[in-house]
Amino acid sequence: ALERAVQLDPSATAAWHGLANALRAAGDLDAAQAAARRVVALAPTRSAGWFNLGTLLREAGRVEEALQALQRAQALGDASPELRDALHGVLHDLGRVEEALRGARRLVAEQPTFAPGQQTLASLLWENGDTAATGEDPFAALRAAARAHPAQRDLQARYLAMLLAARQPAAALE
């Protein structure tokens, strides 16, 4: 249906955006990127297209290009926690760990119930051995957020997944 929609109206950005997402879900990242590039060509001032393109580029391992696309989305006014979190992941991928950590800490301080941000910060601390340097528990913020917001299932699930990945089953049972 989406392919037909873009054939019928090649200027339909919503259809191209949907097609990019459907192609991503089907595992065709090259075609998804092509559709996302069509979105930004049609609507270069809409941040959502650049954000989508940036996440697709990161998934494809093209992190320099991903950073440029995500920064473009941010420059167009997208200040969402989702975009900021994606930027922190790309910065980490590029080896800009301190910058990623600063941004992730700031995001968690400003949006303490945003589960993906909590998980990103915990992952950055855990993967980069920052705990040894600062004594900071990589799970502290995530644990505090999970305890403060027990009704947020996504936050609870992410916290438990991190504990299990870190081989801390006793903490997961608490």
PDB file of C-alpha atoms in Angstrom:
ATOM      1  CA  ALA A   1       0.000   0.000   0.000  1.00  0.00           C
ATOM      2  CA  LEU A   2       2.834   2.424   0.843  1.00  0.00           C
ATOM      3  CA  GLU A   3       4.703   1.698  -2.366  1.00  0.00           C
ATOM      4  CA  ARG A   4       1.495   2.325  -4.288  1.00  0.00           C
ATOM      5  CA  ALA A   5       0.910   5.546  -2.351  1.00  0.00           C
ATOM      6  CA  VAL A   6       4.320   6.963  -3.299  1.00  0.00           C
ATOM      7  CA  GLN A   7       3.764   5.923  -6.917  1.00  0.00           C
ATOM      8  CA  LEU A   8       0.436   7.744  -6.983  1.00  0.00           C
ATOM      9  CA  ASP A   9       1.817  10.820  -5.250  1.00  0.00           C
ATOM     10  CA  PRO A  10       5.625  11.038  -5.276  1.00  0.00           C
ATOM     11  CA  SER A  11       5.444  14.222  -3.185  1.00  0.00           C
ATOM     12  CA  ALA A  12       3.610  12.563  -0.255  1.00  0.00           C
ATOM     13  CA  THR A  13       6.173  12.872   2.541  1.00  0.00           C
ATOM     14  CA  ALA A  14       4.008  10.956   5.028  1.00  0.00           C
ATOM     15  CA  ALA A  15       3.850   7.996   2.656  1.00  0.00           C
ATOM     16  CA  TRP A  16       7.617   8.083   2.083  1.00  0.00           C
ATOM     17  CA  HIS A  17       8.178   8.292   5.851  1.00  0.00           C
ATOM     18  CA  GLY A  18       5.876   5.311   6.405  1.00  0.00           C
ATOM     19  CA  LEU A  19       7.604   3.409   3.623  1.00  0.00           C
ATOM     20  CA  ALA A  20      11.000   4.060   5.210  1.00  0.00           C
ATOM     21  CA  ASN A  21       9.735   2.675   8.521  1.00  0.00           C
ATOM     22  CA  ALA A  22       8.134  -0.357   6.865  1.00  0.00           C
ATOM     23  CA  LEU A  23      11.317  -1.111   4.946  1.00  0.00           C
ATOM     24  CA  ARG A  24      13.334  -0.801   8.176  1.00  0.00           C
ATOM     25  CA  ALA A  25      10.994  -3.258   9.876  1.00  0.00           C
ATOM     26  CA  ALA A  26      11.416  -5.620   6.918  1.00  0.00           C
ATOM     27  CA  GLY A  27      15.195  -5.412   7.331  1.00  0.00           C
ATOM     28  CA  ASP A  28      15.930  -3.565   4.080  1.00  0.00           C
ATOM     29  CA  LEU A  29      18.067  -0.725   5.432  1.00  0.00           C
ATOM     30  CA  ASP A  30      19.319   0.399   2.034  1.00  0.00           C
ATOM     31  CA  ALA A  31      15.812   0.879   0.664  1.00  0.00           C
ATOM     32  CA  ALA A  32      14.695   2.420   3.961  1.00  0.00           C
ATOM     33  CA  GLN A  33      17.518   4.951   3.748  1.00  0.00           C
ATOM     34  CA  ALA A  34      16.560   5.775   0.159  1.00  0.00           C
ATOM     35  CA  ALA A  35      12.969   6.421   1.236  1.00  0.00           C
ATOM     36  CA  ALA A  36      14.144   8.518   4.199  1.00  0.00           C
ATOM     37  CA  ARG A  37      16.397  10.537   1.894  1.00  0.00           C
ATOM     38  CA  ARG A  38      13.356  11.178  -0.282  1.00  0.00           C
ATOM     39  CA  VAL A  39      11.534  12.540   2.784  1.00  0.00           C
ATOM     40  CA  VAL A  40      14.312  15.028   3.581  1.00  0.00           C
ATOM     41  CA  ALA A  41      14.543  16.027  -0.082  1.00  0.00           C
ATOM     42  CA  LEU A  42      10.812  16.773  -0.126  1.00  0.00           C
ATOM     43  CA  ALA A  43      10.671  18.423   3.306  1.00  0.00           C
ATOM     44  CA  PRO A  44      14.177  19.605   4.258  1.00  0.00           C
ATOM     45  CA  THR A  45      12.900  21.819   7.078  1.00  0.00           C
ATOM     46  CA  ARG A  46      11.013  19.062   8.928  1.00  0.00           C
ATOM     47  CA  SER A  47      13.093  17.599  11.709  1.00  0.00           C
ATOM     48  CA  ALA A  48      11.273  14.244  11.829  1.00  0.00           C
ATOM     49  CA  GLY A  49      12.659  13.245   8.445  1.00  0.00           C
ATOM     50  CA  TRP A  50      16.217  14.034   9.470  1.00  0.00           C
ATOM     51  CA  PHE A  51      15.774  12.189  12.760  1.00  0.00           C
ATOM     52  CA  ASN A  52      14.482   9.111  10.950  1.00  0.00           C
ATOM     53  CA  LEU A  53      17.318   9.259   8.421  1.00  0.00           C
ATOM     54  CA  GLY A  54      19.857   9.611  11.229  1.00  0.00           C
ATOM     55  CA  THR A  55      18.608   6.544  13.072  1.00  0.00           C
ATOM     56  CA  LEU A  56      18.631   4.523   9.844  1.00  0.00           C
ATOM     57  CA  LEU A  57      22.178   5.610   9.064  1.00  0.00           C
ATOM     58  CA  ARG A  58      23.309   4.632  12.563  1.00  0.00           C
ATOM     59  CA  GLU A  59      21.704   1.208  12.197  1.00  0.00           C
ATOM     60  CA  ALA A  60      23.638   0.796   8.950  1.00  0.00           C
ATOM     61  CA  GLY A  61      26.903   1.711  10.696  1.00  0.00           C
ATOM     62  CA  ARG A  62      27.247   5.043   8.923  1.00  0.00           C
ATOM     63  CA  VAL A  63      27.735   7.009  12.134  1.00  0.00           C
ATOM     64  CA  GLU A  64      29.371  10.150  10.715  1.00  0.00           C
ATOM     65  CA  GLU A  65      26.409  10.630   8.391  1.00  0.00           C
ATOM     66  CA  ALA A  66      24.036   9.721  11.219  1.00  0.00           C
ATOM     67  CA  LEU A  67      25.523  12.440  13.387  1.00  0.00           C
ATOM     68  CA  GLN A  68      25.078  15.014  10.618  1.00  0.00           C
ATOM     69  CA  ALA A  69      21.432  14.032  10.075  1.00  0.00           C
ATOM     70  CA  LEU A  70      20.630  14.056  13.798  1.00  0.00           C
ATOM     71  CA  GLN A  71      22.352  17.400  14.261  1.00  0.00           C
ATOM     72  CA  ARG A  72      20.290  18.751  11.376  1.00  0.00           C
ATOM     73  CA  ALA A  73      17.103  17.587  13.132  1.00  0.00           C
ATOM     74  CA  GLN A  74      18.264  19.302  16.299  1.00  0.00           C
ATOM     75  CA  ALA A  75      19.106  22.516  14.419  1.00  0.00           C
ATOM     76  CA  LEU A  76      15.562  22.479  13.027  1.00  0.00           C
ATOM     77  CA  GLY A  77      14.187  22.631  16.552  1.00  0.00           C
ATOM     78  CA  ASP A  78      13.796  19.022  17.647  1.00  0.00           C
ATOM     79  CA  ALA A  79      14.709  19.021  21.325  1.00  0.00           C
ATOM     80  CA  SER A  80      12.963  15.736  22.095  1.00  0.00           C
ATOM     81  CA  PRO A  81      14.561  13.363  24.571  1.00  0.00           C
ATOM     82  CA  GLU A  82      14.475  10.691  21.848  1.00  0.00           C
ATOM     83  CA  LEU A  83      16.669  12.773  19.547  1.00  0.00           C
ATOM     84  CA  ARG A  84      19.032  13.766  22.343  1.00  0.00           C
ATOM     85  CA  ASP A  85      19.363  10.118  23.371  1.00  0.00           C
ATOM     86  CA  ALA A  86      20.069   9.070  19.781  1.00  0.00           C
ATOM     87  CA  LEU A  87      22.775  11.742  19.559  1.00  0.00           C
ATOM     88  CA  HIS A  88      24.435  10.381  22.701  1.00  0.00           C
ATOM     89  CA  GLY A  89      24.526   6.909  21.162  1.00  0.00           C
ATOM     90  CA  VAL A  90      26.098   8.208  17.947  1.00  0.00           C
ATOM     91  CA  LEU A  91      28.662  10.246  19.881  1.00  0.00           C
ATOM     92  CA  HIS A  92      29.603   7.070  21.747  1.00  0.00           C
ATOM     93  CA  ASP A  93      29.855   5.153  18.472  1.00  0.00           C
ATOM     94  CA  LEU A  94      32.259   7.831  17.216  1.00  0.00           C
ATOM     95  CA  GLY A  95      34.447   7.467  20.314  1.00  0.00           C
ATOM     96  CA  ARG A  96      33.338  10.783  21.795  1.00  0.00           C
ATOM     97  CA  VAL A  97      32.569   9.093  25.102  1.00  0.00           C
ATOM     98  CA  GLU A  98      32.968  12.071  27.446  1.00  0.00           C
ATOM     99  CA  GLU A  99      30.657  14.180  25.297  1.00  0.00           C
ATOM    100  CA  ALA A 100      28.118  11.342  25.193  1.00  0.00           C
ATOM    101  CA  LEU A 101      28.309  10.926  28.976  1.00  0.00           C
ATOM    102  CA  ARG A 102      27.860  14.660  29.635  1.00  0.00           C
ATOM    103  CA  GLY A 103      24.824  14.768  27.390  1.00  0.00           C
ATOM    104  CA  ALA A 104      23.324  11.590  28.838  1.00  0.00           C
ATOM    105  CA  ARG A 105      23.775  12.856  32.395  1.00  0.00           C
ATOM    106  CA  ARG A 106      22.125  16.154  31.483  1.00  0.00           C
ATOM    107  CA  LEU A 107      19.216  14.354  29.789  1.00  0.00           C
ATOM    108  CA  VAL A 108      18.648  12.106  32.809  1.00  0.00           C
ATOM    109  CA  ALA A 109      18.740  15.096  35.159  1.00  0.00           C
ATOM    110  CA  GLU A 110      16.171  16.925  33.036  1.00  0.00           C
ATOM    111  CA  GLN A 111      13.993  13.905  32.137  1.00  0.00           C
ATOM    112  CA  PRO A 112      14.371  11.402  35.003  1.00  0.00           C
ATOM    113  CA  THR A 113      11.485   9.195  33.845  1.00  0.00           C
ATOM    114  CA  PHE A 114      12.692   8.891  30.230  1.00  0.00           C
ATOM    115  CA  ALA A 115      13.622   5.195  30.273  1.00  0.00           C
ATOM    116  CA  PRO A 116      15.798   5.098  27.136  1.00  0.00           C
ATOM    117  CA  GLY A 117      17.916   7.957  28.501  1.00  0.00           C
ATOM    118  CA  GLN A 118      18.364   6.149  31.795  1.00  0.00           C
ATOM    119  CA  GLN A 119      19.402   3.029  29.956  1.00  0.00           C
ATOM    120  CA  THR A 120      21.817   4.916  27.714  1.00  0.00           C
ATOM    121  CA  LEU A 121      23.518   6.522  30.690  1.00  0.00           C
ATOM    122  CA  ALA A 122      23.782   3.190  32.511  1.00  0.00           C
ATOM    123  CA  SER A 123      25.170   1.539  29.373  1.00  0.00           C
ATOM    124  CA  LEU A 124      27.716   4.289  28.797  1.00  0.00           C
ATOM    125  CA  LEU A 125      28.935   4.095  32.377  1.00  0.00           C
ATOM    126  CA  TRP A 126      29.026   0.312  32.378  1.00  0.00           C
ATOM    127  CA  GLU A 127      30.657  -0.155  28.960  1.00  0.00           C
ATOM    128  CA  ASN A 128      33.273   2.528  29.449  1.00  0.00           C
ATOM    129  CA  GLY A 129      34.407   1.639  32.933  1.00  0.00           C
ATOM    130  CA  ASP A 130      33.491   5.077  34.176  1.00  0.00           C
ATOM    131  CA  THR A 131      32.533   3.569  37.516  1.00  0.00           C
ATOM    132  CA  ALA A 132      36.166   2.838  38.332  1.00  0.00           C
ATOM    133  CA  ALA A 133      37.162   6.432  37.607  1.00  0.00           C
ATOM    134  CA  THR A 134      34.351   8.205  39.470  1.00  0.00           C
ATOM    135  CA  GLY A 135      32.860   5.645  41.799  1.00  0.00           C
ATOM    136  CA  GLU A 136      29.537   6.232  40.042  1.00  0.00           C
ATOM    137  CA  ASP A 137      27.208   3.231  40.021  1.00  0.00           C
ATOM    138  CA  PRO A 138      26.093   2.751  36.404  1.00  0.00           C
ATOM    139  CA  PHE A 139      22.689   1.545  37.555  1.00  0.00           C
ATOM    140  CA  ALA A 140      22.004   4.171  40.252  1.00  0.00           C
ATOM    141  CA  ALA A 141      19.981   6.577  38.129  1.00  0.00           C
ATOM    142  CA  LEU A 142      18.110   3.775  36.410  1.00  0.00           C
ATOM    143  CA  ARG A 143      17.390   2.098  39.764  1.00  0.00           C
ATOM    144  CA  ALA A 144      16.198   5.362  41.319  1.00  0.00           C
ATOM    145  CA  ALA A 145      13.931   6.117  38.368  1.00  0.00           C
ATOM    146  CA  ALA A 146      12.501   2.584  38.409  1.00  0.00           C
ATOM    147  CA  ARG A 147      11.752   2.844  42.123  1.00  0.00           C
ATOM    148  CA  ALA A 148      10.282   6.334  41.815  1.00  0.00           C
ATOM    149  CA  HIS A 149       8.019   5.343  38.914  1.00  0.00           C
ATOM    150  CA  PRO A 150       6.922   1.746  39.491  1.00  0.00           C
ATOM    151  CA  ALA A 151       3.973   2.056  37.086  1.00  0.00           C
ATOM    152  CA  GLN A 152       6.210   2.772  34.095  1.00  0.00           C
ATOM    153  CA  ARG A 153       6.563  -0.682  32.578  1.00  0.00           C
ATOM    154  CA  ASP A 154       9.142   0.339  29.970  1.00  0.00           C
ATOM    155  CA  LEU A 155      11.400   1.774  32.645  1.00  0.00           C
ATOM    156  CA  GLN A 156      11.016  -1.349  34.809  1.00  0.00           C
ATOM    157  CA  ALA A 157      11.724  -3.660  31.881  1.00  0.00           C
ATOM    158  CA  ARG A 158      14.838  -1.741  30.844  1.00  0.00           C
ATOM    159  CA  TYR A 159      16.180  -1.736  34.391  1.00  0.00           C
ATOM    160  CA  LEU A 160      15.645  -5.484  34.769  1.00  0.00           C
ATOM    161  CA  ALA A 161      17.180  -6.197  31.371  1.00  0.00           C
ATOM    162  CA  MET A 162      20.289  -4.213  32.313  1.00  0.00           C
ATOM    163  CA  LEU A 163      20.609  -6.034  35.626  1.00  0.00           C
ATOM    164  CA  LEU A 164      20.306  -9.420  33.955  1.00  0.00           C
ATOM    165  CA  ALA A 165      22.811  -8.450  31.250  1.00  0.00           C
ATOM    166  CA  ALA A 166      25.202  -7.405  34.008  1.00  0.00           C
ATOM    167  CA  ARG A 167      24.673 -10.791  35.673  1.00  0.00           C
ATOM    168  CA  GLN A 168      23.037  -9.304  38.739  1.00  0.00           C
ATOM    169  CA  PRO A 169      20.064 -11.642  39.215  1.00  0.00           C
ATOM    170  CA  ALA A 170      19.841 -10.980  42.962  1.00  0.00           C
ATOM    171  CA  ALA A 171      19.286  -7.263  42.334  1.00  0.00           C
ATOM    172  CA  ALA A 172      16.683  -8.148  39.683  1.00  0.00           C
ATOM    173  CA  LEU A 173      14.757 -10.169  42.265  1.00  0.00           C
ATOM    174  CA  GLU A 174      14.530  -7.287  44.770  1.00  0.00           C
TER     175      GLU A 174
END
